[in-house]
mmCIF file of C-alpha atoms in Angstrom:
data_model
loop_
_atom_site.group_PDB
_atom_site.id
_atom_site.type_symbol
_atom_site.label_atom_id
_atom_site.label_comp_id
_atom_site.label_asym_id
_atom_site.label_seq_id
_atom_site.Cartn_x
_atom_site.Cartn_y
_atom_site.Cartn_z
ATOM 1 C CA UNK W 278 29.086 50.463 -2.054
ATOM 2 C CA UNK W 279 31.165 47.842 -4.089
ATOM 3 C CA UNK W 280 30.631 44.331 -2.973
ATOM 4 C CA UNK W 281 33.131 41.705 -1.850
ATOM 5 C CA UNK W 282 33.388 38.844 -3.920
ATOM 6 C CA UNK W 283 31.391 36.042 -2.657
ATOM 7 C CA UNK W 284 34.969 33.871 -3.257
ATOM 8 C CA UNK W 285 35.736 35.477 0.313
ATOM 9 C CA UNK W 286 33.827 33.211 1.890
ATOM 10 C CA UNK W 287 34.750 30.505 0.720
ATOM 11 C CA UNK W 288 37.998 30.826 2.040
ATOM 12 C CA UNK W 289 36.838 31.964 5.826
ATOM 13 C CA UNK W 290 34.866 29.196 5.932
ATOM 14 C CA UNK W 291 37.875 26.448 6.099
ATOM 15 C CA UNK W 292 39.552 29.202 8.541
ATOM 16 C CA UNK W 293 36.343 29.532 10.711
ATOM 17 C CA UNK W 294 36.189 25.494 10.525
ATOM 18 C CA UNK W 295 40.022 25.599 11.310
ATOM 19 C CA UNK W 296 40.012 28.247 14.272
ATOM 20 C CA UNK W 297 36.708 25.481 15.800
ATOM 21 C CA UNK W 298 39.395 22.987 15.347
ATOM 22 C CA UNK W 299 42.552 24.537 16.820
ATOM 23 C CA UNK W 300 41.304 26.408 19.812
ATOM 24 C CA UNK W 301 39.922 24.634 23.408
ATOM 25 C CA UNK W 302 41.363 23.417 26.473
ATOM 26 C CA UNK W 303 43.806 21.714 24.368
ATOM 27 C CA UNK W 304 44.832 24.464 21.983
ATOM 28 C CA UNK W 305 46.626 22.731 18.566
ATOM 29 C CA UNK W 306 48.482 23.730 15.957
ATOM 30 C CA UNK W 307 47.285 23.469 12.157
ATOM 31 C CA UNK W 308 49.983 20.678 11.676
ATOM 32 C CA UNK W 309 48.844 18.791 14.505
ATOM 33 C CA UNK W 310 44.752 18.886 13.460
ATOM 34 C CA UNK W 311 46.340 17.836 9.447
ATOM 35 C CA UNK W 312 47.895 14.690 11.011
ATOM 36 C CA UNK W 313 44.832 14.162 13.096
ATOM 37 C CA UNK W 314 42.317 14.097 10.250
ATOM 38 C CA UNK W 315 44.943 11.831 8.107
ATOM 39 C CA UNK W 316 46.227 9.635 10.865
ATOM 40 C CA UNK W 317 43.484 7.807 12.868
ATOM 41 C CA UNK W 318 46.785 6.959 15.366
ATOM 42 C CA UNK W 319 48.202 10.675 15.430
ATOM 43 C CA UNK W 320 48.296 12.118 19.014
ATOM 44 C CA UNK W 321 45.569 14.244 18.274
ATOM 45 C CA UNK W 322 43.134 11.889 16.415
ATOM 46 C CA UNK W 323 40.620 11.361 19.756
ATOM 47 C CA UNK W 324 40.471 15.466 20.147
ATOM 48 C CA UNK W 325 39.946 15.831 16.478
ATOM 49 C CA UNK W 326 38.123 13.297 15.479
ATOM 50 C CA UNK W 327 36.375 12.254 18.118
ATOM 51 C CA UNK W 328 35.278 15.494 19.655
ATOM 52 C CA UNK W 329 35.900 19.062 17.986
ATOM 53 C CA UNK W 330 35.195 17.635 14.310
ATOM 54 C CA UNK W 331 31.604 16.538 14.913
ATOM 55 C CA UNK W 332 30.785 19.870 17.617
ATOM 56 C CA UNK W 333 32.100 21.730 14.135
ATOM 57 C CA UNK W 334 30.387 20.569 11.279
ATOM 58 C CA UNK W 335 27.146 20.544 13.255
ATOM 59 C CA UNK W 336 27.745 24.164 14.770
ATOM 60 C CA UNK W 337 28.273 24.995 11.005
ATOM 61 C CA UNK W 338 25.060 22.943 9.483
ATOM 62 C CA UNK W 339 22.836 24.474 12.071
ATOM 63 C CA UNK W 340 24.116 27.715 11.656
ATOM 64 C CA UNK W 341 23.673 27.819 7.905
ATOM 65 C CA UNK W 342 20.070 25.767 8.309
ATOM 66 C CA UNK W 343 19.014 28.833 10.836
ATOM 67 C CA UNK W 344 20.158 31.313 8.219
ATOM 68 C CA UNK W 345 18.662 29.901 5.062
ATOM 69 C CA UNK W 346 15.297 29.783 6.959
ATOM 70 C CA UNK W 347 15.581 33.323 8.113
ATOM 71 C CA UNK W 348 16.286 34.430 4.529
ATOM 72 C CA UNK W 349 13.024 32.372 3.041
ATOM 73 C CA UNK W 350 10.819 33.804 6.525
ATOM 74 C CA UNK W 351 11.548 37.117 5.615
ATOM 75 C CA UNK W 352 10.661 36.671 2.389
ATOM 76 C CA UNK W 353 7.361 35.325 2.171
ATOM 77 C CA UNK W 354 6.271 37.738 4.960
ATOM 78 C CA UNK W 355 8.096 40.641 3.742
ATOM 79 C CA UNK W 356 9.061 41.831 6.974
ATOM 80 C CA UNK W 357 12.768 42.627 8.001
ATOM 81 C CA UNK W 358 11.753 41.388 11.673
ATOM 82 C CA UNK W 359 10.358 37.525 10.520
ATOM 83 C CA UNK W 360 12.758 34.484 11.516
ATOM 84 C CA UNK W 361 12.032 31.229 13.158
ATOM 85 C CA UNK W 362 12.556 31.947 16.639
ATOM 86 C CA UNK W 363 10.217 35.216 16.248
ATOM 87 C CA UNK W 364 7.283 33.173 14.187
ATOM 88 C CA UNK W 365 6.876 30.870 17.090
ATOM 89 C CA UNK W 366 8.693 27.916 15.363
ATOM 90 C CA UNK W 367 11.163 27.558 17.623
ATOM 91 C CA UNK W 368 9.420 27.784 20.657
ATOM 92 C CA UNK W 369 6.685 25.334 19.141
ATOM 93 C CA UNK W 370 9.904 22.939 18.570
ATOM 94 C CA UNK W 371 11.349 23.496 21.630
ATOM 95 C CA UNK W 372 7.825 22.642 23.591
ATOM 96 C CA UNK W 373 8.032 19.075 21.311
ATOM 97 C CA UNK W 374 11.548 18.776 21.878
ATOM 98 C CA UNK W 375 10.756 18.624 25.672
ATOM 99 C CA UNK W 376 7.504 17.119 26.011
ATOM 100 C CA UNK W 377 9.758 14.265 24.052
ATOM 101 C CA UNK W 378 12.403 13.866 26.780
ATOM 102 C CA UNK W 379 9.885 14.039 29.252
ATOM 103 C CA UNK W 380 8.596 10.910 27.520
ATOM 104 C CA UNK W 381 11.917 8.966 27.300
ATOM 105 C CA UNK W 382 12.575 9.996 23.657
ATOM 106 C CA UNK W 383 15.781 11.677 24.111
ATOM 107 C CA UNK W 384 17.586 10.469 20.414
ATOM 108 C CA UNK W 385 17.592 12.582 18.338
ATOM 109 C CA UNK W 386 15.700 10.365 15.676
ATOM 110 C CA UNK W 387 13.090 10.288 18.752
ATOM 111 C CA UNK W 388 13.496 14.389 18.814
ATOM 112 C CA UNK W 389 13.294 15.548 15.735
ATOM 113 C CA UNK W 390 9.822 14.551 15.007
ATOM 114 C CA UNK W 391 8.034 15.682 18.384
ATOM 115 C CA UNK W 392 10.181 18.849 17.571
ATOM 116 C CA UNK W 393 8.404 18.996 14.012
ATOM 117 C CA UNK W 394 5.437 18.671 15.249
ATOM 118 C CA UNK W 395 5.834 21.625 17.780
ATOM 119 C CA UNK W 396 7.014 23.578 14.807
ATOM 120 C CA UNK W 397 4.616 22.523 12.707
ATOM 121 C CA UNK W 398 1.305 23.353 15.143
ATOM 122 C CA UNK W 399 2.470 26.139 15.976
ATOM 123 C CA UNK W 400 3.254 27.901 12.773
ATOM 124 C CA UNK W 401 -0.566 26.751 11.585
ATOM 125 C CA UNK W 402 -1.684 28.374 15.207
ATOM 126 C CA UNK W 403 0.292 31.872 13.950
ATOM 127 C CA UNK W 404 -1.304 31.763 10.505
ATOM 128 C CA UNK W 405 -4.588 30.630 11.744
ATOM 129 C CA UNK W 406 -4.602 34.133 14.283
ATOM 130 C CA UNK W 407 -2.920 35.642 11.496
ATOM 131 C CA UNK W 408 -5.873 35.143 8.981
ATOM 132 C CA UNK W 409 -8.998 35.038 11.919
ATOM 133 C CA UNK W 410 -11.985 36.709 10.384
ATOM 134 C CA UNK W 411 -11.172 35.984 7.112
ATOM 135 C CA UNK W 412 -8.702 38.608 6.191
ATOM 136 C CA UNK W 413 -5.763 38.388 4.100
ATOM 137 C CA UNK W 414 -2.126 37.339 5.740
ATOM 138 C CA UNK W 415 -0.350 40.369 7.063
ATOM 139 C CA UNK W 416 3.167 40.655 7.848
ATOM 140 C CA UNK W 417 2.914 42.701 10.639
ATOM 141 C CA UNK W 418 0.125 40.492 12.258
ATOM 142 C CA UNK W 419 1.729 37.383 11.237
ATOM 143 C CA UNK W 420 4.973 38.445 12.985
ATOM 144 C CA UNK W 421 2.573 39.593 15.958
ATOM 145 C CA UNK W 422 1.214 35.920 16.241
ATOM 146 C CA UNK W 423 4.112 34.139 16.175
ATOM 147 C CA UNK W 424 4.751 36.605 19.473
ATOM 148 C CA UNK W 425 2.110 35.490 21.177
ATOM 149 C CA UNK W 426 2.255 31.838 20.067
ATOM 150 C CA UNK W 427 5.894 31.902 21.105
ATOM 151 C CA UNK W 428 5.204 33.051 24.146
ATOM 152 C CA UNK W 429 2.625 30.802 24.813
ATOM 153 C CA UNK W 430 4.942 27.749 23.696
ATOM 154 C CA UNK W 431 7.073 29.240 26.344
ATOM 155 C CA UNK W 432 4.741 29.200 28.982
ATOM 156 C CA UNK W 433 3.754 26.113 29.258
ATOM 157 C CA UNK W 434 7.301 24.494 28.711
ATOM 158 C CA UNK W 435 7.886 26.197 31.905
ATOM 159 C CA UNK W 436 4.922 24.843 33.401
ATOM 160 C CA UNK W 437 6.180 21.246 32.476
ATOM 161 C CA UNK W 438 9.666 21.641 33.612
ATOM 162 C CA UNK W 439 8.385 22.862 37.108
ATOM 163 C CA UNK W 440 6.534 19.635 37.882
ATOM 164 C CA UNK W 441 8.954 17.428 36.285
ATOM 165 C CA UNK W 442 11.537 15.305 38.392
ATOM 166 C CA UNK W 443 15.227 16.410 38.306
ATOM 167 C CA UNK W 444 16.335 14.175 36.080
ATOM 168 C CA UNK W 445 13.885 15.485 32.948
ATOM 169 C CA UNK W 446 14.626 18.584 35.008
ATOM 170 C CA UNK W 447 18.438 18.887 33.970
ATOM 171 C CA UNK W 448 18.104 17.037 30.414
ATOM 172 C CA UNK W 449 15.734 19.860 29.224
ATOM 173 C CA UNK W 450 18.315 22.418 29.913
ATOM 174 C CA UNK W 451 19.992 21.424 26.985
ATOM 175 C CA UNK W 452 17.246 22.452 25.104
ATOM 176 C CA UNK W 453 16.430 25.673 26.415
ATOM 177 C CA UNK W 454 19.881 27.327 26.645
ATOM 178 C CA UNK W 455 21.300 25.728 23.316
ATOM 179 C CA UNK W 456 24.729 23.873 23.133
ATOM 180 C CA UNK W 457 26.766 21.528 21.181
ATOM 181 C CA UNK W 458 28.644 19.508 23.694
ATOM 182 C CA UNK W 459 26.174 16.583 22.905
ATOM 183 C CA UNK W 460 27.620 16.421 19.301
ATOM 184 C CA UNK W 461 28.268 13.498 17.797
ATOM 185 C CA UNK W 462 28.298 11.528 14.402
ATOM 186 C CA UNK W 463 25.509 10.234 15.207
ATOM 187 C CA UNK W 464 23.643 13.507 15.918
ATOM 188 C CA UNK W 465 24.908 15.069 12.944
ATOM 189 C CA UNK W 466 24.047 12.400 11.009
ATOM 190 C CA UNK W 467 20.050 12.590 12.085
ATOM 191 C CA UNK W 468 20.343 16.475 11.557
ATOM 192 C CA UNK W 469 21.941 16.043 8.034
ATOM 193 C CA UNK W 470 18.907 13.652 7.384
ATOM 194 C CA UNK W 471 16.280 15.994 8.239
ATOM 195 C CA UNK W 472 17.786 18.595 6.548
ATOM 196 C CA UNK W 473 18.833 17.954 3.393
ATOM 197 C CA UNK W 474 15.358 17.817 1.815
ATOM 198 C CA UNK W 475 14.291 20.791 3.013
ATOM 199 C CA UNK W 476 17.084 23.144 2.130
ATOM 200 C CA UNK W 477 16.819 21.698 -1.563
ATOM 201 C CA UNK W 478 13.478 22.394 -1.844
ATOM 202 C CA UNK W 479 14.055 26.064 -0.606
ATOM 203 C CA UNK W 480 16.761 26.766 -3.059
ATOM 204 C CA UNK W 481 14.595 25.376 -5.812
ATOM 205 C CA UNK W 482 11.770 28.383 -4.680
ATOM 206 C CA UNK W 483 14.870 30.615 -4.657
ATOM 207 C CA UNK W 484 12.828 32.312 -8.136
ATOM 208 C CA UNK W 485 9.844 32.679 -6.249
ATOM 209 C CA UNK W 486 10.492 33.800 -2.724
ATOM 210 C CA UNK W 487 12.694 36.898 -5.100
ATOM 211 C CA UNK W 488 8.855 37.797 -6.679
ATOM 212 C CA UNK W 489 6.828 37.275 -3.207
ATOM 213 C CA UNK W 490 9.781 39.976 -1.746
ATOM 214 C CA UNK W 491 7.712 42.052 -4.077
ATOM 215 C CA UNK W 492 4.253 41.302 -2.866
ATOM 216 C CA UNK W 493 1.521 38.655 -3.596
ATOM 217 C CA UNK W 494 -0.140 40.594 -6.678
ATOM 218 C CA UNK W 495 2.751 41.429 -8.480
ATOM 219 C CA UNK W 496 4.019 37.578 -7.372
ATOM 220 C CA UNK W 497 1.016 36.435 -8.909
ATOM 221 C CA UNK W 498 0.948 38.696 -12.100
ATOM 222 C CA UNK W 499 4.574 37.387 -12.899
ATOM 223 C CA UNK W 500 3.274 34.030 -12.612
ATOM 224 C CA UNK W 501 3.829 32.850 -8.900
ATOM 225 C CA UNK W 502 1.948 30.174 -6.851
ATOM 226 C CA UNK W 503 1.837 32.193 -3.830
ATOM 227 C CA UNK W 504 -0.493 29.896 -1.686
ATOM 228 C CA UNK W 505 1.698 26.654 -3.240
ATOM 229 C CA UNK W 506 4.915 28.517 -2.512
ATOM 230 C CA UNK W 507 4.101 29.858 1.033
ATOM 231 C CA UNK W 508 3.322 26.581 2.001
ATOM 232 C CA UNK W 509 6.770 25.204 0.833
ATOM 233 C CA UNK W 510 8.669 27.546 2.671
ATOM 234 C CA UNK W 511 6.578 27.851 5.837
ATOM 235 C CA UNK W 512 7.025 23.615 6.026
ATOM 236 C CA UNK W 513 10.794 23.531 4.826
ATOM 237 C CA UNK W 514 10.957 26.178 7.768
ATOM 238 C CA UNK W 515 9.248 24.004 9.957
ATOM 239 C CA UNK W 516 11.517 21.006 9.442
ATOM 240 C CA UNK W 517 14.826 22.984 9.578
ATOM 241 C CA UNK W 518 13.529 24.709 12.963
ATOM 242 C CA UNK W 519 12.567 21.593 14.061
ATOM 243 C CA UNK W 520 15.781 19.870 13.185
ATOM 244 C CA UNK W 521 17.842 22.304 14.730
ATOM 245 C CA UNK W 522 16.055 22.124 17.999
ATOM 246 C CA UNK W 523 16.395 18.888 18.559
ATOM 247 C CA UNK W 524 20.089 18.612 17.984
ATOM 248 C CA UNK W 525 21.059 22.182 19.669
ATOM 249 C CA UNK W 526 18.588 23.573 21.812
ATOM 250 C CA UNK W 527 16.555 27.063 21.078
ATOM 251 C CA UNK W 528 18.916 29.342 19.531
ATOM 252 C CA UNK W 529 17.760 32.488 18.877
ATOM 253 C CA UNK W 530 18.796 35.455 16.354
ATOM 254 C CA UNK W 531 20.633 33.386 13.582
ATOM 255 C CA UNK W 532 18.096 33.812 11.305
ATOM 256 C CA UNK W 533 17.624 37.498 12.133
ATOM 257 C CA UNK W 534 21.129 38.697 12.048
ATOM 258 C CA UNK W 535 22.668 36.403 8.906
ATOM 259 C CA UNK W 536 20.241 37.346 6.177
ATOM 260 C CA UNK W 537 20.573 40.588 6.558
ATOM 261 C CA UNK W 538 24.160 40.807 6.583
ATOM 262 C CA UNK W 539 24.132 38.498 3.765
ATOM 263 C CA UNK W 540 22.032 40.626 1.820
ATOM 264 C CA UNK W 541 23.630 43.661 2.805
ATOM 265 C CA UNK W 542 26.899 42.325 1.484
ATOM 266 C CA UNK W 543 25.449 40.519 -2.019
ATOM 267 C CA UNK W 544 22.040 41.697 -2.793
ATOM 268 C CA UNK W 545 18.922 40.565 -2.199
ATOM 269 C CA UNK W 546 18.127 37.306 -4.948
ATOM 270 C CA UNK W 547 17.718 34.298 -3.814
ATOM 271 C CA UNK W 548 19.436 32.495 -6.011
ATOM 272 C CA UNK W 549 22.621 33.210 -4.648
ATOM 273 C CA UNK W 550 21.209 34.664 -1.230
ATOM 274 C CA UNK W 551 20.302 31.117 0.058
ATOM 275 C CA UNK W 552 23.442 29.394 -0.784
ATOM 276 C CA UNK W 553 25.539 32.427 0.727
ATOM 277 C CA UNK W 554 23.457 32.352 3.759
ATOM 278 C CA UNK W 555 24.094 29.164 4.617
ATOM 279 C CA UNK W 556 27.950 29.952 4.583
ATOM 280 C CA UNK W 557 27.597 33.106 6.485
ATOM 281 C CA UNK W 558 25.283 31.505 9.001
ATOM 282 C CA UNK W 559 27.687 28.582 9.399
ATOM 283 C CA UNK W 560 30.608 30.940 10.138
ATOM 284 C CA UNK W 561 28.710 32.888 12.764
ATOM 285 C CA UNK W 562 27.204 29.797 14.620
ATOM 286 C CA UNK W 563 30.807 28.732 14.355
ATOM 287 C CA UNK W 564 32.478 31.635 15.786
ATOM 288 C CA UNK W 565 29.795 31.742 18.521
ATOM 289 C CA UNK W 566 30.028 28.468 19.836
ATOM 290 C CA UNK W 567 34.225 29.114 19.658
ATOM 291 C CA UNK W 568 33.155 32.104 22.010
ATOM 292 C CA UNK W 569 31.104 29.770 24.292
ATOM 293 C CA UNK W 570 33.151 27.571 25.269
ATOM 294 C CA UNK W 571 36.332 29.946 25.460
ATOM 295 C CA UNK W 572 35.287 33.093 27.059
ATOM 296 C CA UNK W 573 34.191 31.668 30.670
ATOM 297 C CA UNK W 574 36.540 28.481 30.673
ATOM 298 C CA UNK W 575 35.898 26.086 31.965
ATOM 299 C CA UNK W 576 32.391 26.825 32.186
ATOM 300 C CA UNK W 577 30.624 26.633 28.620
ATOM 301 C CA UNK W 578 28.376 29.446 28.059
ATOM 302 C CA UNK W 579 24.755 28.785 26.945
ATOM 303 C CA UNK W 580 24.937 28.936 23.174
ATOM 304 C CA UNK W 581 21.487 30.682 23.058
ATOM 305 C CA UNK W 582 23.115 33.751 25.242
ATOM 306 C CA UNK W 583 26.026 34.201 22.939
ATOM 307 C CA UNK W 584 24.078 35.191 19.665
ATOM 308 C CA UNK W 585 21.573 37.120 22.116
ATOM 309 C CA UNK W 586 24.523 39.390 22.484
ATOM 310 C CA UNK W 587 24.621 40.035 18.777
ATOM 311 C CA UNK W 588 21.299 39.656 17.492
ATOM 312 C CA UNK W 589 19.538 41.726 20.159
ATOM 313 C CA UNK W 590 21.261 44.998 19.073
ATOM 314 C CA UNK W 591 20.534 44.248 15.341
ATOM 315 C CA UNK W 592 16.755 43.559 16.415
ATOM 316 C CA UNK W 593 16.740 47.185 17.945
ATOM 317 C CA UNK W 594 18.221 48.621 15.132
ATOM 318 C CA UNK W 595 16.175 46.781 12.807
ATOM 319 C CA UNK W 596 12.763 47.476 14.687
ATOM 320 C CA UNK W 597 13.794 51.442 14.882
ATOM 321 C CA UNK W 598 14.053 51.217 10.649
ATOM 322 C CA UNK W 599 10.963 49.913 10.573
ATOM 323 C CA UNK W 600 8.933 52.123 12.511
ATOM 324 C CA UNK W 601 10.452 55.168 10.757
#
């Protein structure tokens, strides 16, 4: 199959960005958002500016963050299956991300670090299980871990949220069902903070997680730091996870359903894989939040349900590949 050039997306992504822009309970023309973003005074500027351009840019930074991860997860466990929210990152982050606005820590610069620290226990809970008795790190039982340590996670943010008063009661919905109508410049300024570090350090592995796709001995035979390199990714992951918890909620499947299609579309290195990712995964996150707060107007779907309704078909046909 001949492959599209990757210069395609680089012109949907100013049309996804546009369609985020134009379309609402206030539908505008292209003209109108161009005097917007030039014109602080245009009729439009509040809408644009104000609310649709910040909901937009951090719909498409999360969505690319989600999809970069997923592309490095499945890497360095080899395993089609492996993203965040199935390695028991995100439900580590989401327990932080709670137990935080339980505790009156609801900025995000108050988030982001009980969220990392979710993340970040958890993932060493999965390896730890992962590795018990001294055995080598297995995909399979990795990905069966983070199961378990997800669902766990799960468990007992449910058993917080049923003794705590309304009030904590309602916040924490936000981070359970995932949404952007919180977004702000302030929010996507913390996330962009968090962020950047991590995704830099993951494109600078981009050689390494293409010979650990191969397999630890030959990764080590062609000169590879596995251990060093697996512990990169797994705490870039961590951050990125934990970063896009606390500024959208739990939202599953990005990182399961973008890498692939990525990969399906131009190959499977790195190099260019990440980078690519993080376009496609913007778009989609884009698109899905577009389809949020459209489809049931004017009730705003929960983000976390949209890309459910992709990403659990692709699981199924994903899994059934697998266990061929």
């Amino acid at each position: 199959m001949r492959r599209p050039p990757a210069a395609l997306l680089a012109l949907a992504v100013p049309a996804v960005l546009l369609a985020g822009l134009a379309v609402g309970a206030v539908p505008l023309a292209p003209a109108a958002i161009g005097r917007a973003l030039v014109d602080g005074d245009a009729p439009a500027a509040a809408i644009v500016r104000g609310v649709r351009l910040p909901r937009v840019l951090l719909a498409f930074a999360v969505g690319g963050a989600l999809g970069t991860c997923g592309a490095a997860m499945q890497a360095i466990v080899r395993n089609p299956l492996a993203e965040p929210y199935l390695l028991g990152l995100a439900g580590g982050a989401g327990l932080g991300a709670v137990l935080a606005h339980a505790l009156g820590a609801a900025s995000a610069w108050g988030v982001t670090p009980a969220a990392f620290a979710g993340a970040l226990a958890a993932v060493l809970a999965v390896v730890r299980l992962a590795t018990v008795g001294g055995r080598r790190l297995d995909p399979l039982v990795l990905l069966l871990a983070g199961v378990v340590i997800g669902a766990f996670c799960a468990a007992v943010t449910s058993g917080l949220l049923t003794v705590a008063d309304a009030t904590t009661l309602r916040g924490a919905q936000f981070w359970l069902l995932g949404s952007f109508a919180p977004a702000s410049w302030p929010l996507l300024a913390a996330f962009a903070g968090y962020a950047v570090l991590p995704l830099a350090l993951l494109q600078r592995d981009a050689r390494a997680l293409d010979l650990l796709a191969l397999g630890d001995e030959p990764a080590r035979h062609l000169g590879a730091d596995v251990d060093a390199v697996r512990r990169r990714v797994v705490l870039a992951a961590a951050l990125l996870t934990a970063a896009a918890v606390a500024v959208a909620g739990v939202i599953g499947f990005v990182g399961l359903v973008v890498p692939h299609a990525t990969r399906l579309l131009w190959g499977p290195l790195h190099r260019a894989l990440l980078p690519l990712a993080f376009l496609t995964g913007g778009c989609f996150l884009v698109l899905a939040d577009l389809a949020a707060r459209t489809v049931a107007r004017p009730i705003e779907l929960p983000l976390g349900a949209v890309t459910a309704v992709v990403g659990v078909p692709v699981f199924a046909l994903l899994l059934r590949r697998v266990l061929r």
